[in-house]
Amino acid sequence: MADAKVIPFDDDRSRSGGASRPARRRTGAGGGSGGRGDGPAAPVSALPGAQAPGAAGPPPPEAGGAEYGPEGPGREASGPASDGGWERRIAGGLAFLRRRVTGEYEVDEFGYDKELTEQVLMSALRPLAEKYFRVEVKGVENIPSEGGALIVANHSGTLPLDGLMLQVAVHDNHPADRHLRLLAADLVFQLPVVNELARKAGHTLACAEDAQRLLETGEIVGVMPEGFKGIGKPFGERYKLQRFGRGGFVSTALRAGAPIVPCSIVGAEEIYPMIGNAKTLARLLGFPYFPITPTFPWLGPLGAVPLPTKWTIQFGEPIPTDGYPQEAAEDPMLMFNLTDQVREQIQHTLYKLLVQRRSVFF
């Protein structure tokens, strides 16, 4: 397999926290596929006497009318143009596989693989967001079109599917095609397979050093300060925000001068209604909790299928931080006030969305 170049950040600071990065990153240029092929030419009017008597030909298009495209009037979708589309898809897929085998693709220092994320991971998650949870996105224009920003969202759902749906929402709806880089807990990077997929999707360890470096390089960073307290809370406490830690995300945003964008997610609380917690079993397995729901573990693997709730993700007005002096990041009172402001804005929006919601499933 071909050697790959490394795209380092500006310094080699060591980072703290549980998970270590892969020692080697593969890089390379991702190629694009060609444009759509030309359809058949429109018929040209014949000169008088040039056509045999009785011969029938296609009439010329009306002046000023719409041109016939590859799937226009009178042409079946399975015609030559459609075959050409499939050929381009197959050629693009083979080119993608070649780049994966030869190592001609790029990853950054954190392990983010943009090509794999866009062509594979997002394609796998998109039907879940669009067809199953039917995610409705509001206020995406509040995410800056350029430069770094910190998205702070509530966390719920027993399994962290809300983080993945948030990533799809930003990727597919932002007009500037921004990508969300999620901060994840140590446990994510200790699980086999999940660890590699999380790195490829752009997730990184939830530590201040990583978050600040991403913000300073102009990335959109996502954090869910409730952590396991949010996704592991019982069903009776749904949509009641848990403590936001010590406000470390505010300190990070202040140091980077990045705006904070509050985000409220409705619908994730009901996908796995948690009615109990087997704490002894959770300790034996090394998990923060072991959920008991109306379907799990009673139905076995079928009990792990989430309920098809209707989701709404709303991004609020950004809170600027670039007007504060650099030493403001060390002011505990300022961090407390900004943390409380973000938390209250998310909670208020959650209540508003719940009032507007007609049904959990529709």
mmCIF file with all atom_site columns, N, CA and C in Angstrom, residues 96-144:
data_model
loop_
_atom_site.group_PDB
_atom_site.id
_atom_site.type_symbol
_atom_site.label_atom_id
_atom_site.label_alt_id
_atom_site.label_comp_id
_atom_site.label_asym_id
_atom_site.label_entity_id
_atom_site.label_seq_id
_atom_site.pdbx_PDB_ins_code
_atom_site.Cartn_x
_atom_site.Cartn_y
_atom_site.Cartn_z
_atom_site.occupancy
_atom_site.B_iso_or_equiv
_atom_site.pdbx_formal_charge
_atom_site.auth_seq_id
_atom_site.auth_comp_id
_atom_site.auth_asym_id
_atom_site.auth_atom_id
_atom_site.pdbx_PDB_model_num
ATOM 1   N N  . PHE A 1 96  ? -12.827 5.452  -6.190 1.00 0.00 ? 96  PHE A N  1
ATOM 2   C CA . PHE A 1 96  ? -12.800 5.598  -4.731 1.00 0.00 ? 96  PHE A CA 1
ATOM 3   C C  . PHE A 1 96  ? -12.091 4.411  -4.082 1.00 0.00 ? 96  PHE A C  1
ATOM 4   N N  . LEU A 1 97  ? -12.409 3.191  -4.522 1.00 0.00 ? 97  LEU A N  1
ATOM 5   C CA . LEU A 1 97  ? -11.760 2.004  -3.971 1.00 0.00 ? 97  LEU A CA 1
ATOM 6   C C  . LEU A 1 97  ? -10.264 2.000  -4.275 1.00 0.00 ? 97  LEU A C  1
ATOM 7   N N  . ARG A 1 98  ? -9.895  2.468  -5.464 1.00 0.00 ? 98  ARG A N  1
ATOM 8   C CA . ARG A 1 98  ? -8.469  2.516  -5.805 1.00 0.00 ? 98  ARG A CA 1
ATOM 9   C C  . ARG A 1 98  ? -7.721  3.446  -4.867 1.00 0.00 ? 98  ARG A C  1
ATOM 10  N N  . ARG A 1 99  ? -8.323  4.615  -4.593 1.00 0.00 ? 99  ARG A N  1
ATOM 11  C CA . ARG A 1 99  ? -7.667  5.559  -3.683 1.00 0.00 ? 99  ARG A CA 1
ATOM 12  C C  . ARG A 1 99  ? -7.548  4.993  -2.280 1.00 0.00 ? 99  ARG A C  1
ATOM 13  N N  . ARG A 1 100 ? -8.554  4.231  -1.852 1.00 0.00 ? 100 ARG A N  1
ATOM 14  C CA . ARG A 1 100 ? -8.474  3.648  -0.508 1.00 0.00 ? 100 ARG A CA 1
ATOM 15  C C  . ARG A 1 100 ? -7.360  2.603  -0.429 1.00 0.00 ? 100 ARG A C  1
ATOM 16  N N  . VAL A 1 101 ? -7.229  1.811  -1.503 1.00 0.00 ? 101 VAL A N  1
ATOM 17  C CA . VAL A 1 101 ? -6.223  0.742  -1.494 1.00 0.00 ? 101 VAL A CA 1
ATOM 18  C C  . VAL A 1 101 ? -4.817  1.316  -1.593 1.00 0.00 ? 101 VAL A C  1
ATOM 19  N N  . THR A 1 102 ? -4.645  2.342  -2.416 1.00 0.00 ? 102 THR A N  1
ATOM 20  C CA . THR A 1 102 ? -3.311  2.895  -2.632 1.00 0.00 ? 102 THR A CA 1
ATOM 21  C C  . THR A 1 102 ? -2.932  3.966  -1.609 1.00 0.00 ? 102 THR A C  1
ATOM 22  N N  . GLY A 1 103 ? -3.871  4.365  -0.769 1.00 0.00 ? 103 GLY A N  1
ATOM 23  C CA . GLY A 1 103 ? -3.567  5.374  0.233  1.00 0.00 ? 103 GLY A CA 1
ATOM 24  C C  . GLY A 1 103 ? -3.573  6.788  -0.280 1.00 0.00 ? 103 GLY A C  1
ATOM 25  N N  . GLU A 1 104 ? -4.178  7.038  -1.433 1.00 0.00 ? 104 GLU A N  1
ATOM 26  C CA . GLU A 1 104 ? -4.193  8.376  -2.023 1.00 0.00 ? 104 GLU A CA 1
ATOM 27  C C  . GLU A 1 104 ? -5.403  9.170  -1.530 1.00 0.00 ? 104 GLU A C  1
ATOM 28  N N  . TYR A 1 105 ? -5.463  9.365  -0.226 1.00 0.00 ? 105 TYR A N  1
ATOM 29  C CA . TYR A 1 105 ? -6.530  10.163 0.350  1.00 0.00 ? 105 TYR A CA 1
ATOM 30  C C  . TYR A 1 105 ? -5.975  10.903 1.557  1.00 0.00 ? 105 TYR A C  1
ATOM 31  N N  . GLU A 1 106 ? -6.697  11.943 1.993  1.00 0.00 ? 106 GLU A N  1
ATOM 32  C CA . GLU A 1 106 ? -6.187  12.824 3.034  1.00 0.00 ? 106 GLU A CA 1
ATOM 33  C C  . GLU A 1 106 ? -6.896  12.593 4.362  1.00 0.00 ? 106 GLU A C  1
ATOM 34  N N  . VAL A 1 107 ? -6.131  12.648 5.430  1.00 0.00 ? 107 VAL A N  1
ATOM 35  C CA . VAL A 1 107 ? -6.672  12.730 6.780  1.00 0.00 ? 107 VAL A CA 1
ATOM 36  C C  . VAL A 1 107 ? -5.860  13.794 7.513  1.00 0.00 ? 107 VAL A C  1
ATOM 37  N N  . ASP A 1 108 ? -6.499  14.450 8.469  1.00 0.00 ? 108 ASP A N  1
ATOM 38  C CA . ASP A 1 108 ? -5.755  15.451 9.220  1.00 0.00 ? 108 ASP A CA 1
ATOM 39  C C  . ASP A 1 108 ? -5.131  14.812 10.459 1.00 0.00 ? 108 ASP A C  1
ATOM 40  N N  . GLU A 1 109 ? -4.535  15.622 11.298 1.00 0.00 ? 109 GLU A N  1
ATOM 41  C CA . GLU A 1 109 ? -3.815  15.105 12.452 1.00 0.00 ? 109 GLU A CA 1
ATOM 42  C C  . GLU A 1 109 ? -4.726  14.382 13.431 1.00 0.00 ? 109 GLU A C  1
ATOM 43  N N  . PHE A 1 110 ? -6.013  14.723 13.411 1.00 0.00 ? 110 PHE A N  1
ATOM 44  C CA . PHE A 1 110 ? -6.963  14.091 14.317 1.00 0.00 ? 110 PHE A CA 1
ATOM 45  C C  . PHE A 1 110 ? -7.554  12.806 13.740 1.00 0.00 ? 110 PHE A C  1
ATOM 46  N N  . GLY A 1 111 ? -7.220  12.494 12.502 1.00 0.00 ? 111 GLY A N  1
ATOM 47  C CA . GLY A 1 111 ? -7.734  11.276 11.880 1.00 0.00 ? 111 GLY A CA 1
ATOM 48  C C  . GLY A 1 111 ? -8.958  11.483 11.015 1.00 0.00 ? 111 GLY A C  1
ATOM 49  N N  . TYR A 1 112 ? -9.388  12.735 10.814 1.00 0.00 ? 112 TYR A N  1
ATOM 50  C CA . TYR A 1 112 ? -10.588 13.017 10.036 1.00 0.00 ? 112 TYR A CA 1
ATOM 51  C C  . TYR A 1 112 ? -10.355 12.724 8.565  1.00 0.00 ? 112 TYR A C  1
ATOM 52  N N  . ASP A 1 113 ? -11.210 11.885 7.988  1.00 0.00 ? 113 ASP A N  1
ATOM 53  C CA . ASP A 1 113 ? -11.137 11.486 6.586  1.00 0.00 ? 113 ASP A CA 1
ATOM 54  C C  . ASP A 1 113 ? -12.359 12.068 5.876  1.00 0.00 ? 113 ASP A C  1
ATOM 55  N N  . LYS A 1 114 ? -12.173 13.215 5.233  1.00 0.00 ? 114 LYS A N  1
ATOM 56  C CA . LYS A 1 114 ? -13.293 13.932 4.630  1.00 0.00 ? 114 LYS A CA 1
ATOM 57  C C  . LYS A 1 114 ? -13.959 13.123 3.522  1.00 0.00 ? 114 LYS A C  1
ATOM 58  N N  . GLU A 1 115 ? -13.160 12.495 2.656  1.00 0.00 ? 115 GLU A N  1
ATOM 59  C CA . GLU A 1 115 ? -13.732 11.743 1.542  1.00 0.00 ? 115 GLU A CA 1
ATOM 60  C C  . GLU A 1 115 ? -14.564 10.571 2.038  1.00 0.00 ? 115 GLU A C  1
ATOM 61  N N  . LEU A 1 116 ? -14.045 9.804  2.986  1.00 0.00 ? 116 LEU A N  1
ATOM 62  C CA . LEU A 1 116 ? -14.790 8.663  3.521  1.00 0.00 ? 116 LEU A CA 1
ATOM 63  C C  . LEU A 1 116 ? -16.053 9.128  4.227  1.00 0.00 ? 116 LEU A C  1
ATOM 64  N N  . THR A 1 117 ? -15.959 10.244 4.956  1.00 0.00 ? 117 THR A N  1
ATOM 65  C CA . THR A 1 117 ? -17.123 10.762 5.671  1.00 0.00 ? 117 THR A CA 1
ATOM 66  C C  . THR A 1 117 ? -18.220 11.161 4.700  1.00 0.00 ? 117 THR A C  1
ATOM 67  N N  . GLU A 1 118 ? -17.865 11.894 3.638  1.00 0.00 ? 118 GLU A N  1
ATOM 68  C CA . GLU A 1 118 ? -18.873 12.383 2.711  1.00 0.00 ? 118 GLU A CA 1
ATOM 69  C C  . GLU A 1 118 ? -19.483 11.269 1.872  1.00 0.00 ? 118 GLU A C  1
ATOM 70  N N  . GLN A 1 119 ? -18.646 10.352 1.385  1.00 0.00 ? 119 GLN A N  1
ATOM 71  C CA . GLN A 1 119 ? -19.126 9.359  0.434  1.00 0.00 ? 119 GLN A CA 1
ATOM 72  C C  . GLN A 1 119 ? -19.678 8.099  1.084  1.00 0.00 ? 119 GLN A C  1
ATOM 73  N N  . VAL A 1 120 ? -19.260 7.797  2.303  1.00 0.00 ? 120 VAL A N  1
ATOM 74  C CA . VAL A 1 120 ? -19.696 6.547  2.932  1.00 0.00 ? 120 VAL A CA 1
ATOM 75  C C  . VAL A 1 120 ? -20.490 6.799  4.211  1.00 0.00 ? 120 VAL A C  1
ATOM 76  N N  . LEU A 1 121 ? -19.874 7.455  5.191  1.00 0.00 ? 121 LEU A N  1
ATOM 77  C CA . LEU A 1 121 ? -20.504 7.587  6.497  1.00 0.00 ? 121 LEU A CA 1
ATOM 78  C C  . LEU A 1 121 ? -21.766 8.437  6.437  1.00 0.00 ? 121 LEU A C  1
ATOM 79  N N  . MET A 1 122 ? -21.694 9.609  5.771  1.00 0.00 ? 122 MET A N  1
ATOM 80  C CA . MET A 1 122 ? -22.885 10.437 5.649  1.00 0.00 ? 122 MET A CA 1
ATOM 81  C C  . MET A 1 122 ? -23.971 9.762  4.817  1.00 0.00 ? 122 MET A C  1
ATOM 82  N N  . SER A 1 123 ? -23.559 9.022  3.797  1.00 0.00 ? 123 SER A N  1
ATOM 83  C CA . SER A 1 123 ? -24.540 8.302  2.970  1.00 0.00 ? 123 SER A CA 1
ATOM 84  C C  . SER A 1 123 ? -25.257 7.223  3.769  1.00 0.00 ? 123 SER A C  1
ATOM 85  N N  . ALA A 1 124 ? -24.557 6.638  4.743  1.00 0.00 ? 124 ALA A N  1
ATOM 86  C CA . ALA A 1 124 ? -25.183 5.621  5.584  1.00 0.00 ? 124 ALA A CA 1
ATOM 87  C C  . ALA A 1 124 ? -26.108 6.228  6.628  1.00 0.00 ? 124 ALA A C  1
ATOM 88  N N  . LEU A 1 125 ? -25.763 7.416  7.141  1.00 0.00 ? 125 LEU A N  1
ATOM 89  C CA . LEU A 1 125 ? -26.571 8.050  8.188  1.00 0.00 ? 125 LEU A CA 1
ATOM 90  C C  . LEU A 1 125 ? -27.738 8.857  7.627  1.00 0.00 ? 125 LEU A C  1
ATOM 91  N N  . ARG A 1 126 ? -27.618 9.319  6.392  1.00 0.00 ? 126 ARG A N  1
ATOM 92  C CA . ARG A 1 126 ? -28.629 10.215 5.823  1.00 0.00 ? 126 ARG A CA 1
ATOM 93  C C  . ARG A 1 126 ? -30.028 9.584  5.769  1.00 0.00 ? 126 ARG A C  1
ATOM 94  N N  . PRO A 1 127 ? -30.206 8.332  5.344  1.00 0.00 ? 127 PRO A N  1
ATOM 95  C CA . PRO A 1 127 ? -31.562 7.753  5.360  1.00 0.00 ? 127 PRO A CA 1
ATOM 96  C C  . PRO A 1 127 ? -32.158 7.699  6.765  1.00 0.00 ? 127 PRO A C  1
ATOM 97  N N  . LEU A 1 128 ? -31.324 7.473  7.776  1.00 0.00 ? 128 LEU A N  1
ATOM 98  C CA . LEU A 1 128 ? -31.813 7.459  9.153  1.00 0.00 ? 128 LEU A CA 1
ATOM 99  C C  . LEU A 1 128 ? -32.337 8.832  9.551  1.00 0.00 ? 128 LEU A C  1
ATOM 100 N N  . ALA A 1 129 ? -31.625 9.884  9.132  1.00 0.00 ? 129 ALA A N  1
ATOM 101 C CA . ALA A 1 129 ? -32.037 11.246 9.464  1.00 0.00 ? 129 ALA A CA 1
ATOM 102 C C  . ALA A 1 129 ? -33.265 11.679 8.659  1.00 0.00 ? 129 ALA A C  1
ATOM 103 N N  . GLU A 1 130 ? -33.272 11.377 7.357  1.00 0.00 ? 130 GLU A N  1
ATOM 104 C CA . GLU A 1 130 ? -34.326 11.890 6.485  1.00 0.00 ? 130 GLU A CA 1
ATOM 105 C C  . GLU A 1 130 ? -35.592 11.045 6.510  1.00 0.00 ? 130 GLU A C  1
ATOM 106 N N  . LYS A 1 131 ? -35.444 9.734  6.537  1.00 0.00 ? 131 LYS A N  1
ATOM 107 C CA . LYS A 1 131 ? -36.603 8.846  6.398  1.00 0.00 ? 131 LYS A CA 1
ATOM 108 C C  . LYS A 1 131 ? -37.112 8.299  7.723  1.00 0.00 ? 131 LYS A C  1
ATOM 109 N N  . TYR A 1 132 ? -36.194 8.021  8.649  1.00 0.00 ? 132 TYR A N  1
ATOM 110 C CA . TYR A 1 132 ? -36.609 7.363  9.889  1.00 0.00 ? 132 TYR A CA 1
ATOM 111 C C  . TYR A 1 132 ? -36.981 8.384  10.970 1.00 0.00 ? 132 TYR A C  1
ATOM 112 N N  . PHE A 1 133 ? -36.049 9.295  11.273 1.00 0.00 ? 133 PHE A N  1
ATOM 113 C CA . PHE A 1 133 ? -36.331 10.318 12.281 1.00 0.00 ? 133 PHE A CA 1
ATOM 114 C C  . PHE A 1 133 ? -36.934 11.584 11.685 1.00 0.00 ? 133 PHE A C  1
ATOM 115 N N  . ARG A 1 134 ? -36.865 11.731 10.362 1.00 0.00 ? 134 ARG A N  1
ATOM 116 C CA . ARG A 1 134 ? -37.452 12.877 9.655  1.00 0.00 ? 134 ARG A CA 1
ATOM 117 C C  . ARG A 1 134 ? -37.038 14.189 10.315 1.00 0.00 ? 134 ARG A C  1
ATOM 118 N N  . VAL A 1 135 ? -35.729 14.372 10.429 1.00 0.00 ? 135 VAL A N  1
ATOM 119 C CA . VAL A 1 135 ? -35.175 15.509 11.144 1.00 0.00 ? 135 VAL A CA 1
ATOM 120 C C  . VAL A 1 135 ? -35.513 16.815 10.432 1.00 0.00 ? 135 VAL A C  1
ATOM 121 N N  . GLU A 1 136 ? -36.076 17.750 11.178 1.00 0.00 ? 136 GLU A N  1
ATOM 122 C CA . GLU A 1 136 ? -36.348 19.096 10.677 1.00 0.00 ? 136 GLU A CA 1
ATOM 123 C C  . GLU A 1 136 ? -35.314 20.040 11.281 1.00 0.00 ? 136 GLU A C  1
ATOM 124 N N  . VAL A 1 137 ? -34.645 20.800 10.436 1.00 0.00 ? 137 VAL A N  1
ATOM 125 C CA . VAL A 1 137 ? -33.551 21.672 10.876 1.00 0.00 ? 137 VAL A CA 1
ATOM 126 C C  . VAL A 1 137 ? -34.001 23.121 10.772 1.00 0.00 ? 137 VAL A C  1
ATOM 127 N N  . LYS A 1 138 ? -33.790 23.869 11.859 1.00 0.00 ? 138 LYS A N  1
ATOM 128 C CA . LYS A 1 138 ? -34.154 25.278 11.899 1.00 0.00 ? 138 LYS A CA 1
ATOM 129 C C  . LYS A 1 138 ? -32.946 26.108 12.340 1.00 0.00 ? 138 LYS A C  1
ATOM 130 N N  . GLY A 1 139 ? -32.847 27.313 11.819 1.00 0.00 ? 139 GLY A N  1
ATOM 131 C CA . GLY A 1 139 ? -31.837 28.254 12.256 1.00 0.00 ? 139 GLY A CA 1
ATOM 132 C C  . GLY A 1 139 ? -30.419 27.911 11.851 1.00 0.00 ? 139 GLY A C  1
ATOM 133 N N  . VAL A 1 140 ? -30.236 27.107 10.799 1.00 0.00 ? 140 VAL A N  1
ATOM 134 C CA . VAL A 1 140 ? -28.881 26.726 10.401 1.00 0.00 ? 140 VAL A CA 1
ATOM 135 C C  . VAL A 1 140 ? -28.078 27.936 9.934  1.00 0.00 ? 140 VAL A C  1
ATOM 136 N N  . GLU A 1 141 ? -28.769 29.018 9.558  1.00 0.00 ? 141 GLU A N  1
ATOM 137 C CA . GLU A 1 141 ? -28.058 30.227 9.132  1.00 0.00 ? 141 GLU A CA 1
ATOM 138 C C  . GLU A 1 141 ? -27.327 30.900 10.295 1.00 0.00 ? 141 GLU A C  1
ATOM 139 N N  . ASN A 1 142 ? -27.614 30.494 11.525 1.00 0.00 ? 142 ASN A N  1
ATOM 140 C CA . ASN A 1 142 ? -26.909 31.043 12.683 1.00 0.00 ? 142 ASN A CA 1
ATOM 141 C C  . ASN A 1 142 ? -25.499 30.473 12.837 1.00 0.00 ? 142 ASN A C  1
ATOM 142 N N  . ILE A 1 143 ? -25.186 29.427 12.094 1.00 0.00 ? 143 ILE A N  1
ATOM 143 C CA . ILE A 1 143 ? -23.823 28.895 12.089 1.00 0.00 ? 143 ILE A CA 1
ATOM 144 C C  . ILE A 1 143 ? -23.008 29.715 11.097 1.00 0.00 ? 143 ILE A C  1
ATOM 145 N N  . PRO A 1 144 ? -21.886 30.271 11.511 1.00 0.00 ? 144 PRO A N  1
ATOM 146 C CA . PRO A 1 144 ? -21.109 31.137 10.592 1.00 0.00 ? 144 PRO A CA 1
ATOM 147 C C  . PRO A 1 144 ? -20.701 30.402 9.319  1.00 0.00 ? 144 PRO A C  1
#
